[in-house]
CSV table of C-alpha atoms in Angstrom, one decimal:
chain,number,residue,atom,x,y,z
A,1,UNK,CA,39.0,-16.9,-41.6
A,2,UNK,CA,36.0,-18.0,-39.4
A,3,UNK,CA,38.5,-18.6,-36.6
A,4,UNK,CA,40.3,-15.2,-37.0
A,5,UNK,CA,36.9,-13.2,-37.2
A,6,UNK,CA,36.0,-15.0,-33.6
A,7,UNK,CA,39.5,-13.8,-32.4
A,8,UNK,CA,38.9,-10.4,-33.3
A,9,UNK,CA,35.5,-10.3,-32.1
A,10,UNK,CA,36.7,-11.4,-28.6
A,11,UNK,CA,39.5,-9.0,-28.1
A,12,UNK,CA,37.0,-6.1,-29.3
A,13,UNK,CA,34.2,-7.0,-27.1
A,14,UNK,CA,36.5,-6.0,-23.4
A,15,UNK,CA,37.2,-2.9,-25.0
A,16,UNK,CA,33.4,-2.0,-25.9
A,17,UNK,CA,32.5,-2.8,-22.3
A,18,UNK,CA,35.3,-1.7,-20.2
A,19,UNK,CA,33.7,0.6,-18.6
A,20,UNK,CA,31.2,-0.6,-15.9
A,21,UNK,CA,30.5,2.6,-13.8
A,22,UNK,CA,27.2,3.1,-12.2
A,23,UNK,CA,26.6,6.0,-14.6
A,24,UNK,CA,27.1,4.2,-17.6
A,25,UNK,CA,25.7,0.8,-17.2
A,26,UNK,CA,22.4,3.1,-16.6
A,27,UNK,CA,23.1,5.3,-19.8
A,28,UNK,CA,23.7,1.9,-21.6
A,29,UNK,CA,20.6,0.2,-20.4
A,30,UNK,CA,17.2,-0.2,-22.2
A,31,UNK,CA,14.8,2.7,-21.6
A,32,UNK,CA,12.2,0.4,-19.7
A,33,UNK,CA,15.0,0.0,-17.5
A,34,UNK,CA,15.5,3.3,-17.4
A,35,UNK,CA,12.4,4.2,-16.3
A,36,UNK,CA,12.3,1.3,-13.6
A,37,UNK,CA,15.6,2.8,-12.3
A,38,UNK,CA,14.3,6.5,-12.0
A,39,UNK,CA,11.4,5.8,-10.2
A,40,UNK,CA,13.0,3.5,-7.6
A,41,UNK,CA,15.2,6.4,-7.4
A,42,UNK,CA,12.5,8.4,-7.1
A,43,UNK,CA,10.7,6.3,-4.4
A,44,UNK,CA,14.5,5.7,-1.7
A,45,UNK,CA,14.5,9.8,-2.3
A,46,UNK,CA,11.3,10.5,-0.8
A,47,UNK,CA,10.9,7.6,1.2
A,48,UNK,CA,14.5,9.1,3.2
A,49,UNK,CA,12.1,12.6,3.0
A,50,UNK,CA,9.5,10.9,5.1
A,51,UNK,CA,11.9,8.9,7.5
A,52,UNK,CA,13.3,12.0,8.1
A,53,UNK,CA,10.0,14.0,8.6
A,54,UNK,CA,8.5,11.5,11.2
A,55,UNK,CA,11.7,11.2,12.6
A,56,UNK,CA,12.1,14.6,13.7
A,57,UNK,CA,8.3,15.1,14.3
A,58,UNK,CA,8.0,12.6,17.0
A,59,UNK,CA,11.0,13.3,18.8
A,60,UNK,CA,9.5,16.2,19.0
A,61,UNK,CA,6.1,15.0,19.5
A,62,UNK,CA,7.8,13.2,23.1
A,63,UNK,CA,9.2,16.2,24.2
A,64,UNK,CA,6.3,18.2,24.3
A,65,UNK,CA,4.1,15.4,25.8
A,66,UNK,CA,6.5,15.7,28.4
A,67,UNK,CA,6.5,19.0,29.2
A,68,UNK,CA,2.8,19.2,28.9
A,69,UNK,CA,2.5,16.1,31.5
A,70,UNK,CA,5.1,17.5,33.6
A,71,UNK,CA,3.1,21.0,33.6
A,72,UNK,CA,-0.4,19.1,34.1
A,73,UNK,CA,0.2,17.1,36.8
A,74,UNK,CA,2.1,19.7,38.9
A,75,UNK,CA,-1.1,21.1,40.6
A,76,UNK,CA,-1.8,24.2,38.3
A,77,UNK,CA,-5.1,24.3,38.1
A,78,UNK,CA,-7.2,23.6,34.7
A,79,UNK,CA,-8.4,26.6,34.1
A,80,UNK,CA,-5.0,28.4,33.9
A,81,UNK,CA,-3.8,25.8,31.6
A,82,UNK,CA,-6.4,26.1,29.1
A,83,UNK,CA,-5.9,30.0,29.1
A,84,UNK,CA,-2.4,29.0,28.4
A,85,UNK,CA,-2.6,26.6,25.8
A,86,UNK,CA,-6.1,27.8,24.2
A,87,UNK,CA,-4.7,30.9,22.6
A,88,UNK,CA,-1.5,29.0,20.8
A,89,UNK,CA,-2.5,25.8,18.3
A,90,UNK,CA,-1.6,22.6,20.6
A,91,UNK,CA,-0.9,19.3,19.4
A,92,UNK,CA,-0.3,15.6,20.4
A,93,UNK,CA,-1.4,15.5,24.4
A,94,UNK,CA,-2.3,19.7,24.5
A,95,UNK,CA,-5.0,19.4,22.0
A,96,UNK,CA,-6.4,16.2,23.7
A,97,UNK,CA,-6.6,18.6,27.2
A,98,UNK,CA,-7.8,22.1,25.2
A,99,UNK,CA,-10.5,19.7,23.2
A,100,UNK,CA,-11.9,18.1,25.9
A,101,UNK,CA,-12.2,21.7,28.6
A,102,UNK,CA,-13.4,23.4,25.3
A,103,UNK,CA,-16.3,21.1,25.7
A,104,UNK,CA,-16.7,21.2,29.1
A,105,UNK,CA,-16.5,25.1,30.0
A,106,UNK,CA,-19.1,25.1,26.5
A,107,UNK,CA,-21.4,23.1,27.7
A,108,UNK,CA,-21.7,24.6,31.4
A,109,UNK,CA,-21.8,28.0,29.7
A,110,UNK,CA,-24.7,26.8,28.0
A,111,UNK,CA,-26.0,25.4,31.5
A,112,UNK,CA,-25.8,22.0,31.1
A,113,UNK,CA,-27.7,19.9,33.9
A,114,UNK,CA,-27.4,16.2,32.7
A,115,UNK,CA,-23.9,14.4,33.7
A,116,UNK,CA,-24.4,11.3,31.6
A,117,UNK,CA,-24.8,13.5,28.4
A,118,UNK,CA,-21.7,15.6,29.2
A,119,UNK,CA,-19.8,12.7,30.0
A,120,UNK,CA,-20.3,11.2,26.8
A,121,UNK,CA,-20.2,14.4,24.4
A,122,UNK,CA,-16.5,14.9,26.4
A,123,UNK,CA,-16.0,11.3,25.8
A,124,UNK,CA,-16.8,11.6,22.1
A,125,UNK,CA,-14.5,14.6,21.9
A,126,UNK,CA,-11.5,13.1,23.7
A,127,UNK,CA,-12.0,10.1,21.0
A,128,UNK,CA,-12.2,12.3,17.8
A,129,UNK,CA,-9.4,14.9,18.8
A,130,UNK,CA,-6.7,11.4,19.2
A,131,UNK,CA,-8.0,10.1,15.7
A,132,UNK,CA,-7.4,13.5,14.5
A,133,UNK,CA,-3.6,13.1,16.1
A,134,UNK,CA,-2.9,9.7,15.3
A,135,UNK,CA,-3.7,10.6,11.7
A,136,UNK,CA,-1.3,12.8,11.5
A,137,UNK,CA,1.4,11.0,13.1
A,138,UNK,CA,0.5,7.9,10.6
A,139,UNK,CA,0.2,10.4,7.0
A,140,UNK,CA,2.4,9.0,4.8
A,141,UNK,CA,3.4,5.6,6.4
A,142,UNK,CA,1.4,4.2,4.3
A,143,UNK,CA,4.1,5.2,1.0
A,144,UNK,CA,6.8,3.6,3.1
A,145,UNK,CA,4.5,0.3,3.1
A,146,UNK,CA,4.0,0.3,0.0
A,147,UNK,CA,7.7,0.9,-1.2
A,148,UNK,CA,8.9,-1.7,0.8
A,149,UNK,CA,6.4,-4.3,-0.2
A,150,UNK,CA,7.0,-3.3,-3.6
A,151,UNK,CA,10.0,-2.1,-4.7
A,152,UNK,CA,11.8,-5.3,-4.9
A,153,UNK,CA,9.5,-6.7,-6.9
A,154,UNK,CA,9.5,-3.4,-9.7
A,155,UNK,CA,13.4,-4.2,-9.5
A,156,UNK,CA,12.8,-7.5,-10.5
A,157,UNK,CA,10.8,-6.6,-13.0
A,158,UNK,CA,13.8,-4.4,-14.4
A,159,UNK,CA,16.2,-6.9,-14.1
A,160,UNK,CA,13.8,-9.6,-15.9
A,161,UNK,CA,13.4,-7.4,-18.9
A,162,UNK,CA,17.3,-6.2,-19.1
A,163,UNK,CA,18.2,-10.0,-19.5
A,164,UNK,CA,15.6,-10.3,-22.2
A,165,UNK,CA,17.2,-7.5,-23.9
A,166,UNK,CA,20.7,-8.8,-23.5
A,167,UNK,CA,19.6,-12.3,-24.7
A,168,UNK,CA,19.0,-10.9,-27.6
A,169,UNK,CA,21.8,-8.8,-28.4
A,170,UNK,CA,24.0,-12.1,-27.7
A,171,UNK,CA,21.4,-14.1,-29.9
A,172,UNK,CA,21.8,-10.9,-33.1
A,173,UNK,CA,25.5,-10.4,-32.7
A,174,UNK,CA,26.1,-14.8,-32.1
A,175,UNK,CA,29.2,-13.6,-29.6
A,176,UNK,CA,28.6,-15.4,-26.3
A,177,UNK,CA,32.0,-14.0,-24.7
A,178,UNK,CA,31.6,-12.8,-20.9
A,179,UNK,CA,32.7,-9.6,-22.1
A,180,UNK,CA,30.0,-9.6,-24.4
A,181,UNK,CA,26.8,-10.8,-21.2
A,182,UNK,CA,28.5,-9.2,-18.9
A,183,UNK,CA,27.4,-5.6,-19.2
A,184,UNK,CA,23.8,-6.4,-20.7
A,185,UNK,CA,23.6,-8.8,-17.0
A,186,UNK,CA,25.1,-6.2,-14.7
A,187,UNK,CA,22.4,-3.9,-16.1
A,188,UNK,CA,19.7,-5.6,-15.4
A,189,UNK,CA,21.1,-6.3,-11.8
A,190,UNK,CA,21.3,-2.5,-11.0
A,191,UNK,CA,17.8,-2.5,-11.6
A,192,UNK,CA,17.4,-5.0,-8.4
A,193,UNK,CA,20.1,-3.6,-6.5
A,194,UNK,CA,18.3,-0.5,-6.7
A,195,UNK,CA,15.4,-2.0,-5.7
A,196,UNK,CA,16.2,-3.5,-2.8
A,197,UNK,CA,18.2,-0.1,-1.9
A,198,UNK,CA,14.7,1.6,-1.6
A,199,UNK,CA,13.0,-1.5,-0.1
A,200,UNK,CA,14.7,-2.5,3.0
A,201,UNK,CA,15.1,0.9,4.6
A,202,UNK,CA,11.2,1.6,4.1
A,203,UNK,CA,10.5,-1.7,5.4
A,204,UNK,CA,12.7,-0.6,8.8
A,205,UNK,CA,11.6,2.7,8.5
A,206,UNK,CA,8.3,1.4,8.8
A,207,UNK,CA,7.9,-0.8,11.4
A,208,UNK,CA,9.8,1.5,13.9
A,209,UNK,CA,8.1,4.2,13.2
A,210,UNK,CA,4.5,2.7,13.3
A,211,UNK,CA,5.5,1.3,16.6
A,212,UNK,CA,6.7,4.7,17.7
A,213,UNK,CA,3.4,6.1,16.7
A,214,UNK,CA,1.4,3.1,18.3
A,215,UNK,CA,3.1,4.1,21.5
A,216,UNK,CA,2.3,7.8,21.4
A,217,UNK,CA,-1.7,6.7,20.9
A,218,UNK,CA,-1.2,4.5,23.8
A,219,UNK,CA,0.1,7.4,25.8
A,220,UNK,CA,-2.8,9.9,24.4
A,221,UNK,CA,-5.3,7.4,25.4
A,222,UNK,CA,-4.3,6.6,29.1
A,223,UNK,CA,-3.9,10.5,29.5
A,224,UNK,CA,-7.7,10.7,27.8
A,225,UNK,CA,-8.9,8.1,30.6
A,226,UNK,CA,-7.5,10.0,33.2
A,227,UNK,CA,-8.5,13.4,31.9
A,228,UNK,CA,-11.7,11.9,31.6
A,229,UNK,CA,-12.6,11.3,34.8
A,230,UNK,CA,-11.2,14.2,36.4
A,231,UNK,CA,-13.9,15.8,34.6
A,232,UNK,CA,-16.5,13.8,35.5
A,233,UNK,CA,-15.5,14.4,39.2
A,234,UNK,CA,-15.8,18.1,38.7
A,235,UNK,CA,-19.0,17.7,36.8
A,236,UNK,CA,-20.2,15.8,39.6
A,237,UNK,CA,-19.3,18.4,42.2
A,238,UNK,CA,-20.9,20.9,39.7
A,239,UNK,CA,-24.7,19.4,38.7
């Protein structure tokens, strides 16, 4: 009899767990495993959101540095190109240039007579206006940090508590057959899979992107510089 009850046990246990679809080994799994699942879901969703986003913004964040650069340096004079730009809302390298004349034209309008001052107040504004840029360009880069660093990690912790459960289904039913594990352990590796599914491309994401955006500061402050001391030149010829 004991024999014949293992038999039957065996040959019921395949049918039980057949099925091992994506859909059902997460409808069969333990709600804390659930709930690990959903919000690594969750997390890849809006951590594509974001990639996307930043993706498209400094593409398009180049293109209009470039156009402003190409515009700038082609002798128009300053004056035009702040009547140009000051009535739109300029970003990137165009706020840098409307900030900084903003401040100059202001503080000659207010008749100004000490270069060192004016130098540093346009200074101080050419500094302020590329924070105020680069934090934009970094707003949210921070999530894809922190999804990569720990996503695998709340997957792990899905996984870990999926084989706890499993352990002891197999310790209350006292069936050890692999088609008995098998399901209960494929479980709680969706729950790392999943994890590492939102990890990596955050982690890629990332560090592209935050090089991408280290590069545009790098291009705001050499334009800054040499902004800079065109006005001082003209502030010179002015005072």
């Amino acid at each position: 009899m004991p024999e014949d009850g293992v038999t039957q046990a065996i040959l019921a246990a395949p049918e039980i767990s057949s099925d091992l679809s994506l859909m059902t080994l997460f409808l069969q799994a333990h709600i804390v495993v659930k709930v690990v699942m959903i919000g690594l879901m969750l997390a890849s969703v809006w951590s594509w959101a974001i990639i996307v986003d930043k993706t498209i913004l400094f593409s398009r964040i180049r293109k209009q540095m470039d156009r402003f650069e190409k515009v700038f340096w082609s002798g128009k004079s300053l004056e035009e190109l702040y009547r140009s730009l000051s009535g739109r809302t300029p970003t990137a390298m165009a706020s840098v240039f409307v900030a900084a004349m903003r401040e100059w034209k202001r503080s000659f309008e207010a008749g100004a007579r000490s270069p060192m001052g004016l130098h540093m107040r346009i200074d101080k504004v050419l500094e302020v206006t590329i924070s105020r840029e680069l934090e934009r360009l970094e707003r949210r880069l921070l999530f894809l940090a922190t999804v990569g660093s720990a996503a695998p990690f709340i997957g792990l912790f899905g996984t870990v508590w999926g084989i706890m459960t499993s352990f002891q289904a197999i310790a209350s039913s006292k069936n050890t057959a692999l088609a008995v594990v098998a399901p209960g352990i494929a479980e709680a590796l969706l729950a790392t899979a999943l994890g590492l599914l939102a990890a990596i491309p955050a982690v890629v994401a990332y560090n592209k992107l935050s090089n991408e955006a280290g590069k545009i500061a790098q291009r705001l402050e050499s334009f800054a510089d040499e902004f800079s001391a065109i006005l001082s030149r003209q502030v010179d010829e002015r005072v």
